[in-house]
Amino acid sequence: MVDVASLVDVKSGTQAKSIFWDEQIYELELERIFDRCWLFITHDSLIPNPGDFTTAIMGEDEVVVVRQMDGKVKAFLNYCQHRGTRVTSVEAGNTRSFTCTYHGWSYGIDGSLQAVPFENEFYKGVLDKSTHGLTEVRCESYMGFWYGNFDKSAPSLYDYLGDYRYFLDVWMDSTGGAELIGPPTRTLLNCNWKTPAENFVGDAYHVGWTHAASLSVLGGELSALSGNKMVPPDGAGVQITTRFGHGLGILTNAGPALLSGPVGEMARKWYAENRPKVAEKLGKTRAGYYGSHFNSNVFPNNSYLWGTNTFKVWAPRGPRSIEVFTWGIVEKNMPDEVKEAVYDMATRTFGTAGMLEGDDADNMESMTQLNRGRQIRKGRLNSQMGMGGDKVDEESGAVIGQSAVGETSYRGYYRAYREFLMAESWDDLLKTDPDAWKREFLGK
Ligand code: FES
Ligand SMILES: [Fe+2]
């Protein structure tokens, strides 16, 4: 029996090592996190027209997301109601129906079961087509980014994102919106799904060390960190966490991040030109964040880097393996050359064979496999960096650690992780005072 309460100690900033490999914990995560949280499925830019569809993974469940004839978006389990194969094995496209490859049952894009081969001859009236439509999955969007949720009692996506929207808006809403470049590349890794999520939510510490070799051959602002030759000065960034565990780290003025040469200059010019407009729209603080580098994770498993322009889902495949889905992210109104340059950079760094992706993957797999060892599993994981320096930020409502390198967002991620695992339902999660988490986090 898992002692759930002891998995995360908010006060000491530590976690149990079993969270990276234990089967029972994993099953509980599927039930209490993946069955409950909003999970990224697609973006408007990937399904612009009626009949456009794409597949996605929510937890371990496959879904298909499809643009309806009236322009609305619906999501369904990618699962045939006859004998349970996929209704589409194609990852994306445009269609008027989904026809199962096994026996040919055919569903409309609204999910209704429309045709069954030899229905009259073989079923002779026993099959009720009206009760065999595809299973619909609740879905909502924020700034064109679509998320699905299996729990009808979950708050809206808007409320789930909560204070974190303040930061999302910096790149999702500053210059006319953001869009994804797909289809996503897909990679299998032998690691627990939280190892990359925690890294993306709050790890600026590893950048100069893990990525030393890669950074030394790439250009851009982050290359200055290679080999830990410099400490980011005071005021160079912040670490942030919010109520449901969404968090990020910001390295200010590091936007083009890994772009050098003329395209790097073009990207810098784009940010410089737009900063005054962002100040007008979102205020001075966020204009300062605009054109910075964000490392971030939307709880539980949707990470992105803004400035390195990669967008990820770490889909769990059991406790010790994942499938990584990777898209590029760009601002819609960026000049095409800048879009192309940042997407090239995203592929070179965080695509399937990306240099930085490979650096990170070694650490993720090592953390997952090693922590199972009979001796190594004793003791706790440490995320104490920056403890004591966290404060409530009045403007955003989030908790902020005032340093470019720290583990505030790690601790916030695992604080929320524990709360989700402990709670019986969304009712339980929502009945607490919305600011109680801040008092718990700050030890007040
Ligand atoms: S399993 Fe889909 S038609 Fe039979
Ligand atoms: Fe990394």
Coordinates of N, CA and C in Angstrom, one line a residue, residues 1-5 7 22-36 193 417-418 420-424:
M1 N 0.9 -1.2 0.0 CA 0.0 0.0 0.0 C 0.9 1.3 0.0
V2 N 0.6 2.2 -0.9 CA 1.4 3.4 -1.0 C 1.1 4.4 0.1
D3 N 2.1 4.9 0.8 CA 1.9 6.0 1.8 C 1.9 7.3 1.0
V4 N 0.8 7.7 0.4 CA 0.7 8.8 -0.5 C 1.2 10.1 0.1
A5 N 0.8 10.3 1.4 CA 1.2 11.6 2.0 C 2.7 11.8 2.1
L7 N 5.0 10.9 0.0 CA 5.7 10.9 -1.3 C 6.4 12.3 -1.5
D22 N 7.5 3.3 -9.3 CA 6.5 2.4 -8.6 C 5.2 2.2 -9.4
E23 N 4.9 0.9 -9.6 CA 3.7 0.6 -10.4 C 2.4 1.1 -9.8
Q24 N 2.3 1.0 -8.4 CA 1.1 1.4 -7.8 C 0.9 2.9 -7.8
I25 N 2.0 3.6 -7.6 CA 1.9 5.1 -7.7 C 1.5 5.5 -9.1
Y26 N 2.0 4.8 -10.1 CA 1.7 5.1 -11.5 C 0.2 4.9 -11.7
E27 N -0.4 3.8 -11.2 CA -1.8 3.6 -11.4 C -2.6 4.7 -10.7
L28 N -2.2 5.1 -9.6 CA -2.9 6.2 -8.9 C -2.7 7.5 -9.6
E29 N -1.6 7.7 -10.3 CA -1.4 8.9 -11.1 C -2.4 8.9 -12.3
L30 N -2.6 7.7 -12.9 CA -3.5 7.7 -14.0 C -4.9 8.0 -13.5
E31 N -5.3 7.5 -12.3 CA -6.7 7.8 -11.8 C -6.8 9.2 -11.3
R32 N -5.9 9.7 -10.6 CA -6.1 11.0 -9.9 C -5.5 12.2 -10.6
I33 N -4.6 12.0 -11.5 CA -4.0 13.1 -12.3 C -4.5 13.0 -13.7
F34 N -4.3 11.9 -14.4 CA -4.6 11.9 -15.9 C -6.1 11.8 -16.1
D35 N -6.8 11.2 -15.2 CA -8.3 11.2 -15.4 C -9.0 12.5 -15.0
R36 N -8.2 13.4 -14.4 CA -8.8 14.6 -13.8 C -8.3 15.9 -14.4
W193 N 7.4 9.7 -16.7 CA 6.9 10.9 -17.4 C 7.2 12.2 -16.6
Y417 N 1.2 18.0 -7.1 CA 1.2 16.5 -7.4 C 0.6 15.8 -6.2
R418 N 1.2 16.1 -5.0 CA 0.7 15.5 -3.8 C -0.8 15.8 -3.5
F420 N -3.1 16.5 -5.7 CA -4.0 15.7 -6.6 C -4.0 14.2 -6.2
L421 N -2.9 13.7 -5.8 CA -2.9 12.2 -5.4 C -3.7 12.0 -4.1
M422 N -3.7 13.0 -3.2 CA -4.4 12.8 -1.9 C -5.9 13.0 -2.1
A423 N -6.3 13.9 -3.0 CA -7.8 14.3 -3.1 C -8.6 13.2 -3.7
E424 N -9.8 13.0 -3.2 CA -10.7 12.0 -3.7 C -11.4 12.5 -5.0

